[in-house]
Amino acid sequence: MAGVTAPVLGCVGPPRVLAGLDVLPRLDGDDHLAVHGALPAYGPEDLAGLAERIDLRGRGGAGFPFARKLRAVMRTAGARDGRCAVVVNGSEGEPSCLKDTAVLLHAPHLVLDGALLAAAALGAEEVVVGVTREDVAQSVRAAVAERGPAGSLVRVARLPERFVTGEGTSLVNGIEGRAALPSGQKVRTSDRGLGGVPTLLSNTETYAQLAVAARLGSAGYRTLGLPSEPGTLLLTVAGSTVVEVPAGTSLAYVLELFGFSPGEGVLVGGYHGRFLAPAAARSVNLSRQSLATAGAVLGAGAVLPLPEDTCPAGEVARVVRWMADESAGQCGPCVRGLPSLASAVEELVAGGGRAAWEAVEARARGVRGRGACSHPDGTASFVASAFTVFAEEFRDHALGSGCGRRVRGTLPLHVQEDPERLVVDWTLCKGHGLCVDLLPDVVRLDADGYPAQAVMPVPGRLRPKALRAVRRCPALALRIQE
């Protein structure tokens, strides 16, 4: 599982978030103060003004201005009874990202500083750090304990490791003990979040950058990066190396420095991101403006170069199937649309011809703008970007010639090592077909109306439906095998 992956750390220029980690593997409370110094206090307007002057934006994908979030919580809480909460999103369900994991493992106090700074400014009752990895949870709990009474406001919530866990309503649901799934309601957490109160929710790096800026002040913070985008960025390069770079650094320089090249193209922003062709990857800088000009987004900070010895079409097909399996299983575009899109991409890569190409385009159009969260849109955009950058590759595969290269798994995935299986007892099965009605993405029927396979892997998200199929089978012919 991805939970055992240990990130390698690096930097371009002087580190800020990763400061001190070239000497120590983890900064405990005393080390943290020795490296970063004491944290100044800020009032609510002063903190919002600081975030505004440095143009601090969410580093989890959407890039929403932090000052606007902060002021929205202030406004909503002030109009009610003043109660509010602060949530740190450290879930990082994106397989290609380890930057938030790295900060929480190695410099957790910096994140707690930012979260507690915001909580003090807002008068928040609670700070919750939501994580998915046990080693990360242990690191944060240790940091809270190292703070003594000052850490009493903070608790750590362990959540399931899934792609959709990091969606705002999904995270809040998981923290409150419900299924960590998107609510499908267009409700901002700044209006109603944890416990029904206005909640400031942002990701790990955002709070760490806030803590850095609080110490440096806006003028000091702006000494690195671009005038329009000051400060540093955390990137995960090739799914394993976490790098801190000043905003505006050349993407090609970062890749070369850590032993990579643009290869056949570079995926920037993770699996809801966009591919850059080699020429664009060599010319673009790591800033919102430069990436936007090239049709890309920084997103969750993932940078994934595709080497020339792997098949890009096959790599994309693997990711789309994984994204379909990571569906929340709640709305049609995810339950039906994404598996159909994945199947269409797989058929095209296997030589499905023009009809398969058209099927992919139709399936992608069918899921856009219709999901309960951004997962269907992000997946469809990922496919569209791949079809643009690797058009010739996909065309060759569709026509049956292919590229002749192996799929090396360069794009990392969280793979369940020992998935549960649905097992059919042929001595009891009568071919009623109720199992396929409940599990159309798992069970396929043969020409005689019986399950085509005796043993079928069950994705974790479909376990409840698999259990229901076992209970409802009239012949008692099904069981779950771990």
CSV table of C-alpha atoms in Angstrom, one decimal:
chain,number,residue,atom,x,y,z
A,1,MET,CA,0.0,0.0,0.0
A,2,ALA,CA,1.1,3.6,-0.4
A,3,GLY,CA,1.2,4.0,3.3
A,4,VAL,CA,4.7,2.5,3.5
A,5,THR,CA,6.2,4.9,0.9
A,6,ALA,CA,8.8,7.1,2.5
A,7,PRO,CA,9.4,10.4,0.6
A,8,VAL,CA,13.0,11.6,-0.3
A,9,LEU,CA,13.5,15.3,0.4
A,10,GLY,CA,15.3,17.9,-1.7
A,11,CYS,CA,15.3,21.6,-2.4
A,12,VAL,CA,16.3,24.2,-5.0
A,13,GLY,CA,17.6,27.3,-3.3
A,14,PRO,CA,17.2,28.0,0.5
A,15,PRO,CA,14.4,25.8,2.0
A,16,ARG,CA,11.7,27.3,4.2
A,17,VAL,CA,9.1,24.6,4.8
A,18,LEU,CA,11.8,21.9,4.7
A,19,ALA,CA,14.4,24.0,6.7
A,20,GLY,CA,16.5,22.0,9.1
A,21,LEU,CA,15.7,18.6,7.5
A,22,ASP,CA,19.0,18.5,5.8
A,23,VAL,CA,20.5,17.9,9.3
A,24,LEU,CA,17.7,16.2,11.2
A,25,PRO,CA,15.2,13.5,10.1
A,26,ARG,CA,12.4,15.1,12.1
A,27,LEU,CA,12.0,18.4,13.9
A,28,ASP,CA,10.6,17.8,17.4
A,29,GLY,CA,9.3,20.7,19.5
A,30,ASP,CA,12.7,22.0,20.6
A,31,ASP,CA,14.3,21.5,17.1
A,32,HIS,CA,11.4,23.3,15.5
A,33,LEU,CA,11.8,26.4,17.7
A,34,ALA,CA,15.6,26.3,17.1
A,35,VAL,CA,15.2,26.3,13.3
A,36,HIS,CA,12.1,28.5,12.9
A,37,GLY,CA,11.9,30.6,16.1
A,38,ALA,CA,8.9,31.7,18.1
A,39,LEU,CA,5.5,32.2,16.4
A,40,PRO,CA,4.1,35.8,16.6
A,41,ALA,CA,0.4,36.3,17.4
A,42,TYR,CA,-1.9,37.7,14.8
A,43,GLY,CA,-5.4,39.1,15.0
A,44,PRO,CA,-8.0,38.0,12.5
A,45,GLU,CA,-7.7,41.0,10.1
A,46,ASP,CA,-3.9,41.0,10.5
A,47,LEU,CA,-3.7,37.4,9.5
A,48,ALA,CA,-6.1,37.8,6.6
A,49,GLY,CA,-4.1,40.8,5.4
A,50,LEU,CA,-0.8,38.8,5.6
A,51,ALA,CA,-2.3,36.0,3.5
A,52,GLU,CA,-3.6,38.5,1.0
A,53,ARG,CA,-0.3,40.4,0.7
A,54,ILE,CA,1.6,37.2,-0.1
A,55,ASP,CA,-1.3,35.8,-2.2
A,56,LEU,CA,-1.4,32.6,-0.2
A,57,ARG,CA,-3.5,30.0,-2.0
A,58,GLY,CA,-4.6,26.5,-1.2
A,59,ARG,CA,-1.9,24.0,-2.1
A,60,GLY,CA,-4.2,21.0,-2.3
A,61,GLY,CA,-5.4,21.5,-5.9
A,62,ALA,CA,-7.9,24.2,-6.4
A,63,GLY,CA,-5.6,27.1,-5.5
A,64,PHE,CA,-8.4,29.1,-3.7
A,65,PRO,CA,-7.2,32.3,-2.0
A,66,PHE,CA,-6.6,31.6,1.7
A,67,ALA,CA,-7.6,35.1,2.8
A,68,ARG,CA,-11.0,34.7,1.3
A,69,LYS,CA,-11.6,31.5,3.1
A,70,LEU,CA,-10.5,33.0,6.4
A,71,ARG,CA,-12.7,36.0,6.0
A,72,ALA,CA,-15.7,33.9,5.0
A,73,VAL,CA,-15.4,31.9,8.2
A,74,MET,CA,-15.0,35.1,10.2
A,75,ARG,CA,-18.1,36.6,8.6
A,76,THR,CA,-20.3,33.5,9.0
A,77,ALA,CA,-19.2,32.8,12.5
A,78,GLY,CA,-19.6,36.4,13.5
A,79,ALA,CA,-23.2,36.4,12.1
A,80,ARG,CA,-24.1,33.4,14.3
A,81,ASP,CA,-22.8,32.5,17.7
A,82,GLY,CA,-19.1,32.9,17.0
A,83,ARG,CA,-18.4,29.2,17.0
A,84,CYS,CA,-16.0,27.8,14.4
A,85,ALA,CA,-13.4,25.1,13.7
A,86,VAL,CA,-10.2,24.6,11.8
A,87,VAL,CA,-9.4,21.5,9.8
A,88,VAL,CA,-6.1,20.4,8.2
A,89,ASN,CA,-6.5,18.2,5.2
A,90,GLY,CA,-3.6,15.8,5.3
A,91,SER,CA,-5.4,13.0,3.6
A,92,GLU,CA,-3.4,13.1,0.3
A,93,GLY,CA,-5.2,10.3,-1.5
A,94,GLU,CA,-3.5,11.2,-4.8
A,95,PRO,CA,-1.0,8.3,-5.5
A,96,SER,CA,1.5,10.7,-7.1
A,97,CYS,CA,1.7,13.1,-4.2
A,98,LEU,CA,3.8,12.8,-1.0
A,99,LYS,CA,4.5,16.5,-0.2
A,100,ASP,CA,1.9,16.8,2.6
A,101,THR,CA,2.9,13.4,4.0
A,102,ALA,CA,6.6,14.6,4.0
A,103,VAL,CA,5.8,17.8,6.0
A,104,LEU,CA,3.6,15.9,8.5
A,105,LEU,CA,6.2,13.2,9.0
A,106,HIS,CA,9.3,15.5,9.2
A,107,ALA,CA,8.1,19.0,10.2
A,108,PRO,CA,4.7,18.5,11.9
A,109,HIS,CA,5.1,21.5,14.2
A,110,LEU,CA,5.1,23.9,11.3
A,111,VAL,CA,1.7,22.7,10.2
A,112,LEU,CA,0.3,22.9,13.8
A,113,ASP,CA,1.7,26.4,14.0
A,114,GLY,CA,-0.3,27.5,11.0
A,115,ALA,CA,-3.5,25.8,12.1
A,116,LEU,CA,-3.3,27.1,15.7
A,117,LEU,CA,-2.4,30.6,14.5
A,118,ALA,CA,-5.6,30.5,12.4
A,119,ALA,CA,-7.6,29.0,15.3
A,120,ALA,CA,-6.4,31.7,17.7
A,121,ALA,CA,-7.3,34.5,15.2
A,122,LEU,CA,-10.8,33.0,14.7
A,123,GLY,CA,-11.4,31.9,18.3
A,124,ALA,CA,-12.0,28.4,17.0
A,125,GLU,CA,-13.0,25.7,19.4
A,126,GLU,CA,-11.2,22.8,17.8
A,127,VAL,CA,-8.4,22.0,15.4
A,128,VAL,CA,-8.6,18.6,13.6
A,129,VAL,CA,-5.8,17.1,11.4
A,130,GLY,CA,-7.3,14.5,9.0
A,131,VAL,CA,-4.8,11.9,7.8
A,132,THR,CA,-4.9,8.5,6.2
A,133,ARG,CA,-1.5,7.0,7.1
A,134,GLU,CA,-0.7,5.5,10.5
A,135,ASP,CA,2.9,6.7,10.5
A,136,VAL,CA,1.7,10.2,9.7
A,137,ALA,CA,-1.0,10.0,12.5
A,138,GLN,CA,1.7,9.0,14.9
A,139,SER,CA,4.0,11.8,13.9
A,140,VAL,CA,1.3,14.4,14.4
A,141,ARG,CA,0.1,12.9,17.7
A,142,ALA,CA,3.7,13.0,18.9
A,143,ALA,CA,4.0,16.7,18.0
A,144,VAL,CA,0.7,17.5,19.8
A,145,ALA,CA,2.0,15.8,22.9
A,146,GLU,CA,5.3,17.7,22.7
A,147,ARG,CA,3.3,20.9,22.9
A,148,GLY,CA,1.8,20.0,26.3
A,149,PRO,CA,-1.3,22.0,27.2
A,150,ALA,CA,-0.8,24.2,24.2
A,151,GLY,CA,-1.8,21.2,22.0
A,152,SER,CA,-5.0,20.4,23.8
A,153,LEU,CA,-7.0,22.1,21.1
A,154,VAL,CA,-5.8,19.6,18.5
A,155,ARG,CA,-6.9,16.1,17.7
A,156,VAL,CA,-5.9,13.7,14.9
A,157,ALA,CA,-8.5,11.8,12.8
A,158,ARG,CA,-7.5,8.7,10.9
A,159,LEU,CA,-9.4,8.3,7.6
A,160,PRO,CA,-9.6,5.7,4.9
A,161,GLU,CA,-6.9,6.0,2.2
A,162,ARG,CA,-8.9,6.8,-0.9
A,163,PHE,CA,-8.8,9.3,-3.7
A,164,VAL,CA,-12.1,11.0,-2.7
A,165,THR,CA,-11.3,11.3,1.0
A,166,GLY,CA,-9.7,14.7,0.5
A,167,GLU,CA,-12.8,16.3,-0.9
A,168,GLY,CA,-14.1,18.8,1.7
A,169,THR,CA,-17.4,17.3,2.6
A,170,SER,CA,-15.9,13.8,2.4
A,171,LEU,CA,-13.2,14.8,4.9
A,172,VAL,CA,-15.7,16.4,7.3
A,173,ASN,CA,-17.9,13.3,7.1
A,174,GLY,CA,-15.0,11.0,7.9
A,175,ILE,CA,-13.8,13.1,10.8
A,176,GLU,CA,-17.4,13.0,12.3
A,177,GLY,CA,-17.4,9.2,12.1
A,178,ARG,CA,-19.5,8.8,9.0
A,179,ALA,CA,-18.4,7.3,5.7
A,180,ALA,CA,-15.7,9.5,4.2
A,181,LEU,CA,-17.7,10.2,1.0
A,182,PRO,CA,-18.7,13.5,-0.7
A,183,SER,CA,-22.1,14.8,0.3
A,184,GLY,CA,-23.0,15.9,-3.2
A,185,GLN,CA,-24.3,19.1,-1.7
A,186,LYS,CA,-22.9,22.5,-2.8
A,187,VAL,CA,-22.2,23.6,0.7
A,188,ARG,CA,-19.0,25.5,1.6
A,189,THR,CA,-17.3,24.4,4.8
A,190,SER,CA,-16.9,28.0,5.6
A,191,ASP,CA,-20.7,28.1,6.0
A,192,ARG,CA,-21.2,24.7,7.6
A,193,GLY,CA,-18.5,22.2,8.3
A,194,LEU,CA,-17.3,20.3,11.3
A,195,GLY,CA,-20.1,19.9,13.8
A,196,GLY,CA,-22.3,22.2,11.7
A,197,VAL,CA,-20.2,25.3,12.5
A,198,PRO,CA,-18.2,27.4,10.0
A,199,THR,CA,-14.9,25.7,9.3
A,200,LEU,CA,-11.6,26.9,7.9
A,201,LEU,CA,-10.4,23.9,5.8
A,202,SER,CA,-7.2,23.9,3.9
A,203,ASN,CA,-4.4,21.5,3.2
A,204,THR,CA,-1.2,20.7,5.0
A,205,GLU,CA,1.2,22.8,3.0
A,206,THR,CA,-1.1,25.8,3.1
A,207,TYR,CA,-0.9,26.0,6.9
A,208,ALA,CA,2.9,25.4,6.8
A,209,GLN,CA,3.4,28.2,4.4
A,210,LEU,CA,1.2,30.4,6.6
A,211,ALA,CA,3.4,29.7,9.6
A,212,VAL,CA,6.5,30.5,7.5
A,213,ALA,CA,5.0,33.8,6.4
A,214,ALA,CA,3.9,34.7,9.9
A,215,ARG,CA,7.5,34.6,11.0
A,216,LEU,CA,9.0,36.3,8.0
A,217,GLY,CA,6.3,38.9,7.4
A,218,SER,CA,5.0,39.7,3.9
A,219,ALA,CA,8.2,41.6,2.9
A,220,GLY,CA,10.5,38.7,4.0
A,221,TYR,CA,8.3,36.1,2.5
A,222,ARG,CA,8.3,37.9,-0.9
A,223,THR,CA,12.1,37.7,-1.2
A,224,LEU,CA,11.8,34.3,-2.9
A,225,GLY,CA,9.6,33.5,-5.8
A,226,LEU,CA,8.0,35.8,-8.3
A,227,PRO,CA,6.5,39.3,-7.6
A,228,SER,CA,3.1,38.0,-8.7
A,229,GLU,CA,3.5,34.6,-7.0
A,230,PRO,CA,5.9,35.0,-4.0
A,231,GLY,CA,7.3,32.2,-1.8
A,232,THR,CA,8.1,28.6,-2.4
A,233,LEU,CA,6.2,25.5,-3.7
A,234,LEU,CA,6.4,21.9,-2.6
A,235,LEU,CA,6.4,19.4,-5.4
A,236,THR,CA,6.4,15.6,-5.6
A,237,VAL,CA,8.6,14.6,-8.5
A,238,ALA,CA,8.2,11.1,-10.1
A,239,GLY,CA,6.0,10.0,-7.1
A,240,SER,CA,8.9,9.7,-4.7
A,241,THR,CA,10.9,12.9,-4.2
A,242,VAL,CA,9.5,15.9,-2.4
A,243,VAL,CA,11.2,19.1,-3.5
A,244,GLU,CA,10.8,22.7,-2.3
A,245,VAL,CA,11.4,25.3,-5.0
A,246,PRO,CA,10.9,29.1,-5.4
A,247,ALA,CA,7.8,29.9,-7.5
A,248,GLY,CA,8.9,30.6,-11.1
A,249,THR,CA,11.6,27.9,-11.2
A,250,SER,CA,12.1,26.2,-14.5
A,251,LEU,CA,10.3,22.8,-14.6
A,252,ALA,CA,13.1,21.4,-16.9
A,253,TYR,CA,15.7,22.5,-14.4
A,254,VAL,CA,14.0,20.8,-11.5
A,255,LEU,CA,13.7,17.6,-13.6
A,256,GLU,CA,17.3,17.6,-14.6
A,257,LEU,CA,18.6,18.4,-11.1
A,258,PHE,CA,16.9,15.2,-9.8
A,259,GLY,CA,17.9,13.0,-12.6
A,260,PHE,CA,14.9,13.2,-14.9
A,261,SER,CA,14.0,14.5,-18.4
A,262,PRO,CA,10.7,15.5,-20.0
A,263,GLY,CA,10.8,12.2,-21.9
A,264,GLU,CA,7.6,11.7,-23.8
A,265,GLY,CA,5.8,14.3,-21.7
A,266,VAL,CA,5.2,15.4,-18.2
A,267,LEU,CA,2.0,15.2,-16.2
A,268,VAL,CA,1.7,18.2,-13.9
A,269,GLY,CA,-1.0,18.4,-11.1
A,270,GLY,CA,-1.6,14.8,-10.5
A,271,TYR,CA,-4.5,12.7,-11.9
A,272,HIS,CA,-6.8,15.6,-12.1
A,273,GLY,CA,-4.0,17.5,-13.8
A,274,ARG,CA,-2.8,17.9,-17.4
A,275,PHE,CA,0.0,16.5,-19.6
A,276,LEU,CA,2.6,18.8,-21.1
A,277,ALA,CA,4.3,17.8,-24.4
A,278,PRO,CA,8.2,17.6,-24.1
A,279,ALA,CA,8.7,21.0,-25.8
A,280,ALA,CA,6.2,22.7,-23.4
A,281,ALA,CA,7.8,21.0,-20.4
A,282,ARG,CA,11.2,22.4,-21.4
A,283,SER,CA,9.9,26.0,-21.6
A,284,VAL,CA,7.4,26.3,-18.8
A,285,ASN,CA,8.1,27.7,-15.3
A,286,LEU,CA,6.5,26.5,-12.1
A,287,SER,CA,4.0,29.3,-11.6
A,288,ARG,CA,0.2,29.5,-12.1
A,289,GLN,CA,0.5,32.0,-15.0
A,290,SER,CA,3.2,30.0,-16.9
A,291,LEU,CA,1.4,26.7,-16.5
A,292,ALA,CA,-2.0,28.2,-17.5
A,293,THR,CA,-0.4,29.6,-20.7
A,294,ALA,CA,0.7,26.0,-21.5
A,295,GLY,CA,-2.8,24.6,-20.6
A,296,ALA,CA,-1.7,23.0,-17.3
A,297,VAL,CA,-2.3,23.6,-13.6
A,298,LEU,CA,-0.1,23.1,-10.6
A,299,GLY,CA,-2.9,21.2,-8.8
A,300,ALA,CA,-1.7,19.1,-6.0
A,301,GLY,CA,2.0,19.7,-6.9
A,302,ALA,CA,2.7,16.3,-8.6
A,303,VAL,CA,5.2,16.3,-11.4
A,304,LEU,CA,5.4,13.0,-13.3
A,305,PRO,CA,7.7,12.7,-16.3
A,306,LEU,CA,7.0,9.8,-18.6
A,307,PRO,CA,10.2,8.1,-19.8
A,308,GLU,CA,10.7,7.1,-23.4
A,309,ASP,CA,10.7,3.4,-22.7
A,310,THR,CA,7.1,3.2,-21.4
A,311,CYS,CA,3.8,3.2,-23.3
A,312,PRO,CA,1.9,6.4,-22.6
A,313,ALA,CA,-1.4,5.0,-23.8
A,314,GLY,CA,-1.1,2.0,-21.6
A,315,GLU,CA,-0.1,4.2,-18.6
A,316,VAL,CA,-3.1,6.3,-19.1
A,317,ALA,CA,-5.4,3.3,-19.3
A,318,ARG,CA,-4.1,2.0,-16.0
A,319,VAL,CA,-4.8,5.3,-14.3
A,320,VAL,CA,-8.3,5.7,-15.7
A,321,ARG,CA,-9.2,2.2,-14.5
A,322,TRP,CA,-7.8,3.0,-11.1
A,323,MET,CA,-9.8,6.3,-11.0
A,324,ALA,CA,-12.9,4.5,-11.9
A,325,ASP,CA,-12.3,2.0,-9.0
A,326,GLU,CA,-11.8,5.0,-6.7
A,327,SER,CA,-15.3,6.3,-7.3
A,328,ALA,CA,-17.4,7.2,-4.3
A,329,GLY,CA,-20.1,4.9,-5.8
A,330,GLN,CA,-22.8,7.4,-5.2
A,331,CYS,CA,-23.8,9.0,-8.5
A,332,GLY,CA,-24.3,7.8,-12.0
A,333,PRO,CA,-21.3,9.5,-13.6
A,334,CYS,CA,-19.0,7.7,-11.2
A,335,VAL,CA,-20.8,4.4,-10.7
A,336,ARG,CA,-21.5,3.8,-14.4
A,337,GLY,CA,-19.7,6.6,-16.4
A,338,LEU,CA,-16.1,6.2,-15.1
A,339,PRO,CA,-16.0,2.4,-15.5
A,340,SER,CA,-17.4,2.8,-19.0
A,341,LEU,CA,-14.8,5.4,-19.8
A,342,ALA,CA,-12.1,3.1,-18.5
A,343,SER,CA,-13.3,0.2,-20.6
A,344,ALA,CA,-13.5,2.4,-23.7
A,345,VAL,CA,-9.9,3.6,-23.2
A,346,GLU,CA,-8.8,0.0,-22.6
A,347,GLU,CA,-10.6,-1.1,-25.8
A,348,LEU,CA,-9.0,1.6,-27.8
A,349,VAL,CA,-5.5,0.7,-26.5
A,350,ALA,CA,-6.1,-2.9,-27.4
A,351,GLY,CA,-6.9,-1.9,-31.0
A,352,GLY,CA,-10.5,-1.0,-31.0
A,353,GLY,CA,-10.4,1.2,-34.1
A,354,ARG,CA,-12.2,4.4,-34.8
A,355,ALA,CA,-15.3,3.3,-33.0
A,356,ALA,CA,-13.3,2.9,-29.7
A,357,TRP,CA,-11.9,6.4,-30.2
A,358,GLU,CA,-15.4,7.8,-30.6
A,359,ALA,CA,-16.6,5.8,-27.6
A,360,VAL,CA,-13.9,7.4,-25.4
A,361,GLU,CA,-14.9,10.9,-26.5
A,362,ALA,CA,-18.6,10.1,-25.9
A,363,ARG,CA,-18.0,8.6,-22.4
A,364,ALA,CA,-15.9,11.6,-21.4
A,365,ARG,CA,-18.6,14.0,-22.5
A,366,GLY,CA,-21.2,11.9,-20.6
A,367,VAL,CA,-19.6,12.4,-17.2
A,368,ARG,CA,-18.6,16.1,-17.4
A,369,GLY,CA,-20.5,18.4,-15.2
A,370,ARG,CA,-22.8,15.7,-13.8
A,371,GLY,CA,-20.9,14.4,-10.7
A,372,ALA,CA,-21.6,15.0,-7.0
A,373,CYS,CA,-18.0,16.1,-6.7
A,374,SER,CA,-15.2,16.9,-9.2
A,375,HIS,CA,-13.9,13.4,-9.6
A,376,PRO,CA,-15.7,12.7,-12.9
A,377,ASP,CA,-14.7,16.0,-14.4
A,378,GLY,CA,-11.1,15.6,-13.3
A,379,THR,CA,-10.9,12.2,-14.8
A,380,ALA,CA,-12.4,13.2,-18.1
A,381,SER,CA,-10.0,16.2,-18.3
A,382,PHE,CA,-7.1,13.8,-17.6
A,383,VAL,CA,-8.2,11.7,-20.5
A,384,ALA,CA,-8.7,14.6,-22.8
A,385,SER,CA,-5.2,16.0,-22.0
A,386,ALA,CA,-3.6,12.6,-22.7
A,387,PHE,CA,-5.5,12.4,-26.1
A,388,THR,CA,-4.1,15.8,-27.0
A,389,VAL,CA,-0.5,15.3,-26.1
A,390,PHE,CA,-0.3,11.6,-27.1
A,391,ALA,CA,-2.7,11.7,-30.1
A,392,GLU,CA,-0.4,9.7,-32.4
A,393,GLU,CA,0.2,7.1,-29.8
A,394,PHE,CA,-3.5,6.5,-29.2
A,395,ARG,CA,-4.2,6.6,-32.9
A,396,ASP,CA,-1.6,3.9,-33.5
A,397,HIS,CA,-3.1,1.7,-30.8
A,398,ALA,CA,-6.6,2.2,-32.1
A,399,LEU,CA,-5.5,1.0,-35.5
A,400,GLY,CA,-3.8,-2.0,-34.0
A,401,SER,CA,-0.2,-1.2,-34.6
A,402,GLY,CA,0.6,0.1,-31.1
A,403,CYS,CA,4.0,1.4,-30.0
A,404,GLY,CA,5.7,-1.8,-29.1
A,405,ARG,CA,6.7,-0.6,-25.6
A,406,ARG,CA,5.9,-2.2,-22.3
A,407,VAL,CA,3.7,-0.4,-19.7
A,408,ARG,CA,6.2,0.1,-16.8
A,409,GLY,CA,3.9,1.6,-14.3
A,410,THR,CA,5.6,5.0,-14.2
A,411,LEU,CA,2.4,6.6,-13.1
A,412,PRO,CA,2.1,5.3,-9.5
A,413,LEU,CA,-1.1,3.8,-8.1
A,414,HIS,CA,-2.3,2.7,-4.7
A,415,VAL,CA,-2.8,-1.0,-5.3
A,416,GLN,CA,-4.7,-3.1,-2.8
A,417,GLU,CA,-2.3,-6.1,-2.4
A,418,ASP,CA,-4.9,-8.7,-1.3
A,419,PRO,CA,-8.4,-7.6,-2.4
A,420,GLU,CA,-11.4,-9.5,-1.1
A,421,ARG,CA,-13.0,-11.8,-3.6
A,422,LEU,CA,-16.5,-12.8,-4.4
A,423,VAL,CA,-16.6,-16.6,-4.8
A,424,VAL,CA,-19.3,-18.7,-6.5
A,425,ASP,CA,-20.1,-22.2,-5.3
A,426,TRP,CA,-21.1,-24.0,-8.6
A,427,THR,CA,-22.8,-26.8,-6.8
A,428,LEU,CA,-25.4,-24.3,-5.5
A,429,CYS,CA,-25.6,-21.6,-8.2
A,430,LYS,CA,-29.0,-21.6,-10.1
A,431,GLY,CA,-28.3,-18.6,-12.3
A,432,HIS,CA,-30.8,-16.3,-10.7
A,433,GLY,CA,-28.7,-13.3,-11.8
A,434,LEU,CA,-29.4,-11.1,-8.7
A,435,CYS,CA,-25.6,-10.8,-8.1
A,436,VAL,CA,-25.1,-9.0,-11.4
A,437,ASP,CA,-28.0,-6.6,-10.7
A,438,LEU,CA,-26.2,-5.6,-7.5
A,439,LEU,CA,-22.6,-5.8,-8.8
A,440,PRO,CA,-22.5,-5.1,-12.5
A,441,ASP,CA,-18.9,-3.8,-12.3
A,442,VAL,CA,-17.8,-7.1,-10.7
A,443,VAL,CA,-20.0,-10.0,-12.0
A,444,ARG,CA,-20.3,-10.8,-15.7
A,445,LEU,CA,-22.7,-13.5,-17.0
A,446,ASP,CA,-21.9,-16.0,-19.6
A,447,ALA,CA,-24.2,-17.0,-22.5
A,448,ASP,CA,-26.2,-19.3,-20.2
A,449,GLY,CA,-26.9,-16.7,-17.6
A,450,TYR,CA,-24.4,-17.9,-15.0
A,451,PRO,CA,-21.4,-15.9,-13.6
A,452,ALA,CA,-18.6,-16.1,-16.1
A,453,GLN,CA,-16.0,-16.5,-13.4
A,454,ALA,CA,-15.9,-18.4,-10.1
A,455,VAL,CA,-13.7,-15.9,-8.3
A,456,MET,CA,-14.0,-12.2,-8.8
A,457,PRO,CA,-11.9,-9.4,-7.0
A,458,VAL,CA,-14.1,-6.9,-5.2
A,459,PRO,CA,-12.9,-3.2,-4.9
A,460,GLY,CA,-13.1,-1.9,-1.4
A,461,ARG,CA,-15.7,0.6,-2.3
A,462,LEU,CA,-18.1,-2.2,-3.5
A,463,ARG,CA,-17.7,-4.4,-0.4
A,464,PRO,CA,-21.1,-3.3,1.0
A,465,LYS,CA,-22.8,-4.3,-2.2
A,466,ALA,CA,-20.9,-7.6,-2.3
A,467,LEU,CA,-22.1,-8.4,1.2
A,468,ARG,CA,-25.7,-7.6,0.1
A,469,ALA,CA,-25.3,-9.9,-2.9
A,470,VAL,CA,-24.2,-12.7,-0.6
A,471,ARG,CA,-27.2,-12.2,1.7
A,472,ARG,CA,-29.7,-11.9,-1.2
A,473,CYS,CA,-28.5,-14.9,-3.2
A,474,PRO,CA,-31.6,-17.3,-3.2
A,475,ALA,CA,-29.4,-20.3,-3.6
A,476,LEU,CA,-26.8,-19.3,-1.0
A,477,ALA,CA,-24.1,-19.8,-3.7
A,478,LEU,CA,-22.0,-16.7,-2.9
A,479,ARG,CA,-19.4,-16.0,-0.2
A,480,ILE,CA,-16.7,-13.4,0.4
A,481,GLN,CA,-13.1,-14.7,0.6
A,482,GLU,CA,-10.4,-12.5,2.2
